[in-house]
Coordinates of C-alpha atoms and ligand atoms in Angstrom, one line a residue:
M7 CA 88.7 105.4 122.5
L8 CA 89.4 107.2 119.3
K9 CA 88.2 110.8 119.0
K10 CA 85.1 111.1 116.8
K11 CA 85.2 114.5 115.4
N12 CA 88.0 114.5 112.8
S13 CA 88.9 112.0 110.0
I14 CA 91.8 109.7 109.7
L15 CA 93.7 109.3 106.4
V16 CA 95.4 106.0 105.7
T17 CA 97.9 106.2 102.8
G18 CA 98.5 102.7 101.3
G19 CA 95.2 101.5 102.8
A20 CA 94.7 99.1 99.8
G21 CA 97.9 97.2 100.7
Y22 CA 98.5 94.1 102.8
I23 CA 99.1 95.9 106.1
G24 CA 97.0 99.0 105.3
S25 CA 93.9 96.9 104.6
H26 CA 94.3 95.3 108.1
V27 CA 94.7 98.7 109.7
V28 CA 91.6 100.0 108.0
E29 CA 89.6 96.9 109.0
Q30 CA 90.3 97.6 112.7
L31 CA 89.8 101.4 112.3
V32 CA 86.3 101.2 110.7
K33 CA 85.1 99.1 113.7
K34 CA 85.8 102.2 115.9
K35 CA 85.2 105.2 113.7
D36 CA 83.2 106.0 110.6
N37 CA 85.3 108.7 108.8
I38 CA 88.2 106.8 107.4
I39 CA 89.8 107.9 104.1
I40 CA 92.1 105.7 102.1
L41 CA 94.5 107.2 99.6
D42 CA 96.2 104.6 97.4
N43 CA 97.6 104.7 93.9
L44 CA 96.9 101.0 93.5
V45 CA 100.4 100.4 92.1
T46 CA 101.1 97.7 94.8
G47 CA 97.7 97.9 96.5
F48 CA 94.5 96.2 95.4
K49 CA 91.0 97.6 95.1
K50 CA 89.5 94.4 96.4
L51 CA 91.4 94.9 99.7
T52 CA 89.8 98.3 100.3
N53 CA 87.1 98.3 103.1
K54 CA 83.6 99.3 101.9
K55 CA 83.1 101.3 105.1
A56 CA 86.0 103.6 104.3
K57 CA 86.1 106.3 101.6
F58 CA 88.5 105.2 98.9
I59 CA 90.4 107.8 96.8
K60 CA 92.7 106.6 94.0
G61 CA 95.7 108.9 94.1
D62 CA 99.4 109.3 94.8
I63 CA 101.1 110.8 97.9
K64 CA 103.4 112.6 95.5
N65 CA 100.4 114.6 94.1
T66 CA 100.4 117.7 96.2
I67 CA 97.1 118.9 94.9
I68 CA 95.2 115.7 95.8
V69 CA 96.9 115.5 99.2
N70 CA 96.1 119.1 100.1
K71 CA 92.5 118.7 98.9
I72 CA 91.9 115.6 101.0
L73 CA 93.5 117.0 104.2
K74 CA 91.3 120.1 104.0
K75 CA 88.0 118.6 102.7
Y76 CA 87.9 115.8 105.2
N77 CA 89.4 117.8 108.1
I78 CA 92.0 115.1 108.6
D79 CA 93.7 115.2 112.1
T80 CA 95.5 111.9 111.9
I81 CA 97.5 110.4 109.0
I82 CA 98.6 106.7 109.1
H83 CA 101.3 106.8 106.4
L84 CA 101.9 103.3 105.0
A85 CA 102.2 104.0 101.3
A86 CA 105.6 102.8 100.1
Y87 CA 107.3 100.4 97.7
L88 CA 108.7 97.5 99.7
N89 CA 110.5 95.1 97.5
I90 CA 114.0 94.9 98.9
S91 CA 115.8 93.4 95.9
E92 CA 113.9 95.7 93.5
A93 CA 115.0 98.7 95.6
E94 CA 118.7 97.8 95.0
K95 CA 118.2 97.8 91.3
S96 CA 115.8 100.8 91.0
K97 CA 117.1 103.2 93.7
K98 CA 115.6 106.3 91.9
K99 CA 112.1 104.8 91.9
Y100 CA 112.4 104.1 95.6
F101 CA 113.9 107.5 96.4
I102 CA 111.1 109.3 94.5
N103 CA 108.3 107.3 96.0
N104 CA 109.4 106.5 99.6
I105 CA 111.5 109.5 100.4
L106 CA 110.1 112.3 98.2
G107 CA 106.6 111.0 98.6
T108 CA 106.9 111.1 102.4
E109 CA 108.4 114.6 102.2
N110 CA 105.5 115.8 100.0
L111 CA 102.9 114.3 102.4
I112 CA 104.5 116.0 105.4
K113 CA 104.9 119.4 103.7
A114 CA 101.2 119.3 102.8
C115 CA 100.4 119.2 106.5
Q116 CA 101.4 122.8 106.9
N117 CA 98.3 125.0 107.7
T118 CA 96.0 122.0 108.1
N119 CA 94.4 120.4 111.1
V120 CA 96.8 117.4 111.1
K121 CA 98.0 116.7 114.6
N122 CA 99.1 113.1 114.6
I123 CA 101.2 111.0 112.2
I124 CA 101.8 107.3 112.4
F125 CA 104.6 106.0 110.1
S126 CA 105.4 102.5 109.0
S127 CA 109.1 101.9 109.5
S128 CA 111.0 98.7 109.5
C129 CA 113.4 96.6 111.6
S130 CA 115.6 96.6 108.5
I131 CA 116.9 100.0 109.5
Y132 CA 118.9 98.3 112.3
G133 CA 121.0 96.2 110.0
N134 CA 122.6 93.0 111.4
I135 CA 122.3 92.7 115.1
Q136 CA 123.2 90.4 117.9
G137 CA 120.5 89.7 120.5
A138 CA 117.2 91.5 120.8
V139 CA 117.4 95.0 119.3
S140 CA 115.9 98.0 121.2
E141 CA 114.7 101.3 119.8
N142 CA 117.8 103.2 121.0
K143 CA 120.2 101.1 118.8
K144 CA 121.8 103.4 116.3
P145 CA 120.3 102.6 112.9
N146 CA 122.6 101.0 110.3
P147 CA 120.5 100.4 107.2
M148 CA 122.2 97.8 105.0
S149 CA 119.8 97.9 102.0
Y150 CA 118.4 100.8 99.9
Y151 CA 114.9 99.9 101.0
A152 CA 116.0 100.2 104.7
Y153 CA 117.7 103.5 103.9
T154 CA 114.4 104.9 102.5
K155 CA 112.6 104.0 105.7
Y156 CA 115.3 105.5 107.8
K157 CA 115.1 108.8 105.8
G158 CA 111.3 108.7 106.1
E159 CA 111.6 108.5 109.9
N160 CA 114.0 111.5 109.8
I161 CA 111.6 113.6 107.7
I162 CA 108.8 112.9 110.1
K163 CA 110.9 113.7 113.2
K164 CA 112.5 116.8 111.7
N165 CA 109.3 118.5 110.7
S166 CA 107.3 117.7 113.8
K167 CA 107.8 121.0 115.6
K168 CA 107.6 123.2 112.5
Y169 CA 104.3 121.8 111.4
N170 CA 103.0 121.2 114.9
Y171 CA 102.2 117.4 114.9
R172 CA 103.1 114.4 117.1
Y173 CA 104.3 111.2 115.6
A174 CA 104.5 107.5 116.3
I175 CA 107.1 105.6 114.3
L176 CA 106.4 101.8 114.3
R177 CA 109.4 99.7 113.3
Y178 CA 107.8 96.5 112.0
F179 CA 109.5 93.2 112.3
N180 CA 108.4 90.4 109.9
V181 CA 104.7 90.7 109.2
A182 CA 102.8 87.5 108.3
G183 CA 99.3 85.9 108.4
A184 CA 95.9 87.1 107.4
S185 CA 92.8 88.6 109.1
P186 CA 90.5 86.1 110.9
S187 CA 87.7 87.8 108.9
K188 CA 89.1 85.9 105.9
K189 CA 88.3 88.9 103.8
I190 CA 91.9 90.3 103.4
G191 CA 95.5 89.0 103.3
E192 CA 98.7 89.3 101.3
I193 CA 98.1 89.1 97.5
E194 CA 101.4 90.1 96.0
S195 CA 103.8 87.2 95.8
S196 CA 106.7 88.9 94.0
H197 CA 108.4 90.0 97.3
G198 CA 109.2 86.4 98.0
H199 CA 108.2 86.5 101.7
L200 CA 108.7 83.2 103.5
F201 CA 105.1 82.8 104.8
K202 CA 103.6 83.8 101.4
N203 CA 105.9 81.3 99.7
L204 CA 105.0 78.5 102.1
A205 CA 101.3 79.3 101.7
I206 CA 101.6 79.0 97.9
Q207 CA 103.4 75.7 98.2
A208 CA 100.9 74.4 100.7
L209 CA 98.3 74.3 97.9
K210 CA 100.6 72.2 95.6
K211 CA 100.5 68.5 95.4
Y212 CA 104.3 68.3 95.5
P213 CA 105.4 71.4 97.5
V214 CA 109.0 72.6 97.2
I215 CA 110.6 74.9 99.8
N216 CA 113.7 76.9 99.2
I217 CA 115.9 77.8 102.2
F218 CA 118.1 80.7 101.3
G219 CA 121.4 80.3 103.2
S220 CA 122.3 77.6 105.7
D221 CA 125.8 78.9 106.6
Y222 CA 124.8 81.9 108.8
K223 CA 126.2 82.2 112.3
T224 CA 122.9 81.1 113.9
K225 CA 121.8 78.0 115.8
D226 CA 121.1 76.0 112.7
G227 CA 122.7 78.2 110.0
T228 CA 119.5 79.7 108.7
C229 CA 118.3 83.3 109.2
I230 CA 116.4 84.3 112.3
R231 CA 113.4 86.7 112.2
D232 CA 110.6 87.8 114.6
Y233 CA 107.3 87.1 112.9
V234 CA 104.2 89.0 113.9
H235 CA 100.6 88.5 112.9
V236 CA 99.3 91.4 110.7
S237 CA 96.1 91.9 112.8
D238 CA 98.2 92.4 115.9
L239 CA 100.3 94.9 114.1
A240 CA 97.0 96.6 113.0
D241 CA 95.9 96.8 116.6
A242 CA 99.2 98.5 117.5
H243 CA 98.4 101.2 114.9
I244 CA 95.0 101.9 116.5
K245 CA 96.7 102.1 119.9
C246 CA 99.2 104.6 118.6
V247 CA 96.4 106.8 117.3
E248 CA 94.7 106.7 120.7
L249 CA 98.0 107.4 122.5
L250 CA 98.9 110.4 120.3
Q251 CA 95.3 111.8 120.5
N252 CA 95.3 111.5 124.3
K253 CA 98.8 111.7 125.6
K254 CA 100.2 114.0 123.0
K255 CA 103.7 112.6 123.1
S256 CA 105.7 111.4 120.1
L257 CA 106.9 107.7 120.1
V258 CA 109.4 105.4 118.4
L259 CA 108.5 101.8 118.9
N260 CA 109.5 98.3 117.8
Y261 CA 106.6 96.0 116.8
G262 CA 107.6 92.4 117.1
Y263 CA 106.8 89.6 119.6
G264 CA 110.4 89.5 120.9
K265 CA 111.1 85.9 119.8
G266 CA 113.3 84.9 116.9
Y267 CA 112.5 81.8 114.7
S268 CA 115.0 80.4 112.2
V269 CA 113.8 79.6 108.7
E270 CA 114.4 76.0 109.6
D271 CA 112.1 76.3 112.6
I272 CA 109.3 77.6 110.4
V273 CA 109.9 75.0 107.7
N274 CA 109.8 72.2 110.4
I275 CA 106.3 73.5 111.4
F276 CA 105.3 73.6 107.8
K277 CA 106.5 70.0 107.3
K278 CA 103.9 68.9 109.9
I279 CA 101.2 70.4 107.7
K280 CA 102.7 69.2 104.4
K281 CA 104.6 66.0 105.1
N282 CA 105.7 65.3 101.5
C283 CA 107.5 68.7 100.9
L284 CA 110.9 68.8 99.3
I285 CA 113.5 71.1 100.9
N286 CA 116.1 72.8 98.7
Y287 CA 119.0 74.4 100.4
K288 CA 120.0 77.4 98.2
D289 CA 122.6 80.2 98.4
R290 CA 122.1 83.2 100.6
R291 CA 119.7 85.8 99.3
P292 CA 121.4 89.1 98.6
G293 CA 120.6 91.8 101.2
D294 CA 119.5 89.3 104.0
V295 CA 120.9 89.9 107.5
A296 CA 121.6 86.8 109.6
Q297 CA 119.3 87.7 112.5
V298 CA 116.9 90.4 113.7
Y299 CA 114.4 90.2 116.5
A300 CA 112.8 92.8 118.7
N301 CA 113.5 93.9 122.3
I302 CA 109.8 94.6 123.1
K303 CA 110.2 96.0 126.6
K304 CA 109.4 99.6 125.6
S305 CA 106.5 98.8 123.2
R306 CA 104.8 96.3 125.6
K307 CA 104.9 99.0 128.3
I308 CA 103.8 101.9 126.2
L309 CA 101.2 100.1 124.0
N310 CA 100.0 97.9 126.9
L311 CA 98.4 95.6 124.3
K312 CA 98.2 91.8 124.6
P313 CA 98.8 90.3 121.1
R314 CA 95.8 88.2 120.0
F315 CA 97.6 86.0 117.5
N316 CA 101.0 85.3 119.0
N317 CA 101.2 81.6 117.8
I318 CA 103.5 80.8 114.9
K319 CA 101.5 77.7 113.8
K320 CA 98.3 79.7 113.7
I321 CA 100.0 82.5 111.8
L322 CA 101.2 80.1 109.2
Q323 CA 97.8 78.4 109.1
S324 CA 96.0 81.8 108.6
S325 CA 98.4 82.5 105.6
I326 CA 97.5 79.2 104.1
N327 CA 93.8 79.7 104.6
W328 CA 94.0 83.0 102.9
E329 CA 95.9 81.5 100.0
K330 CA 93.2 78.9 99.5
K331 CA 90.6 81.6 99.4
L332 CA 92.6 83.6 96.8
N333 CA 92.8 80.5 94.4
Ligands
UDP430 N1 113.4 82.8 103.0 C1 113.6 81.5 102.6 N2 112.8 80.9 101.6 C2 111.8 81.6 101.0 C3 111.6 82.9 101.4 C4 112.4 83.5 102.4 O1 114.5 80.8 103.1 O2 111.1 81.0 100.2 C5 114.2 83.4 104.1 C6 114.8 84.7 103.7 O3 116.1 84.4 103.1 C7 115.0 85.3 105.1 C8 113.7 84.8 105.8 O4 113.3 83.7 105.1 O5 116.1 84.8 105.8 C9 112.6 85.9 105.9 O6 112.4 86.4 104.6 P1 111.2 87.3 104.2 O7 111.3 87.6 102.7 O8 109.9 86.6 104.6 O9 111.3 88.6 105.1 P2 112.5 89.7 105.2 O10 113.2 89.4 106.5 O11 113.5 89.5 104.0 O12 111.9 91.0 105.2

């Protein structure tokens, strides 16, 4: 059970993952505040039952005002730029937003009622790995985006004692799918995510699928990832809030299902839905690691949550259904 008294602030609550987190939160609690600058978020993804404030995490005045006015005791910090290839080209933009923005938000917690912080980190901080990766693997960020997430984690850990809060860092694996409510899903297509691209192609008469790289050292030469449904990931956030509020102990957890699928595995599933699709084998995409999937021992034990949507076909179908609705 979530504590009723105080409010929860969700930064980036108008984004793909943020909107799914808010959708779960408002079912349990009525004082949810969204702070989003709408640069990569969308107003239409914001939940009507939450209070929406358009603003930037880098704006100290707005952040301070919100923390005090709404008596925030928990922050779910998801606001970030997340385009891996853009980050390589625009490091300064990512440094300012993802690293300085996080620092600003954390500093604003001084002399407030904030007791719990949940942070969206990424499996990309591990770099290339062999076998299932556990939380105690030393981070080895290989892209600038991953570096900004790694730095974000450190800012949150470093200031925890000083500002007197507990934290939960969730290292997301590959997030896909859309809410069963059919009201929210991934809108932005410029990131080039596999499931988003497949969903877009599913609506075409003559779908074309690109497979980036077929010469990796994996079972079929294509990259391996651990895909999780966005609503299960949202449930994990709610559980982290409950754990921090009740057990008062900081956490670093992977969130994946613990099973790796190759791009070819996913495309083969897609081919059953769209039989006439054309497959193009392309060069490797810069910045991609060959394989990454989660060791979920720790997160299964601590979160004690049964995933509701752990079915790759259903995840793909939910992405396609959402895409139909968007068009
Ligand atoms: N990928 C692909 N075709 C696409 C989009 C992605 O082959 O149209 C591959 C990509 O190279 C990577 C995997 O699918 O190996 C997952 O990519 P995605 O962008 O979904 O997530 P990432 O792991 O990069 O965060």
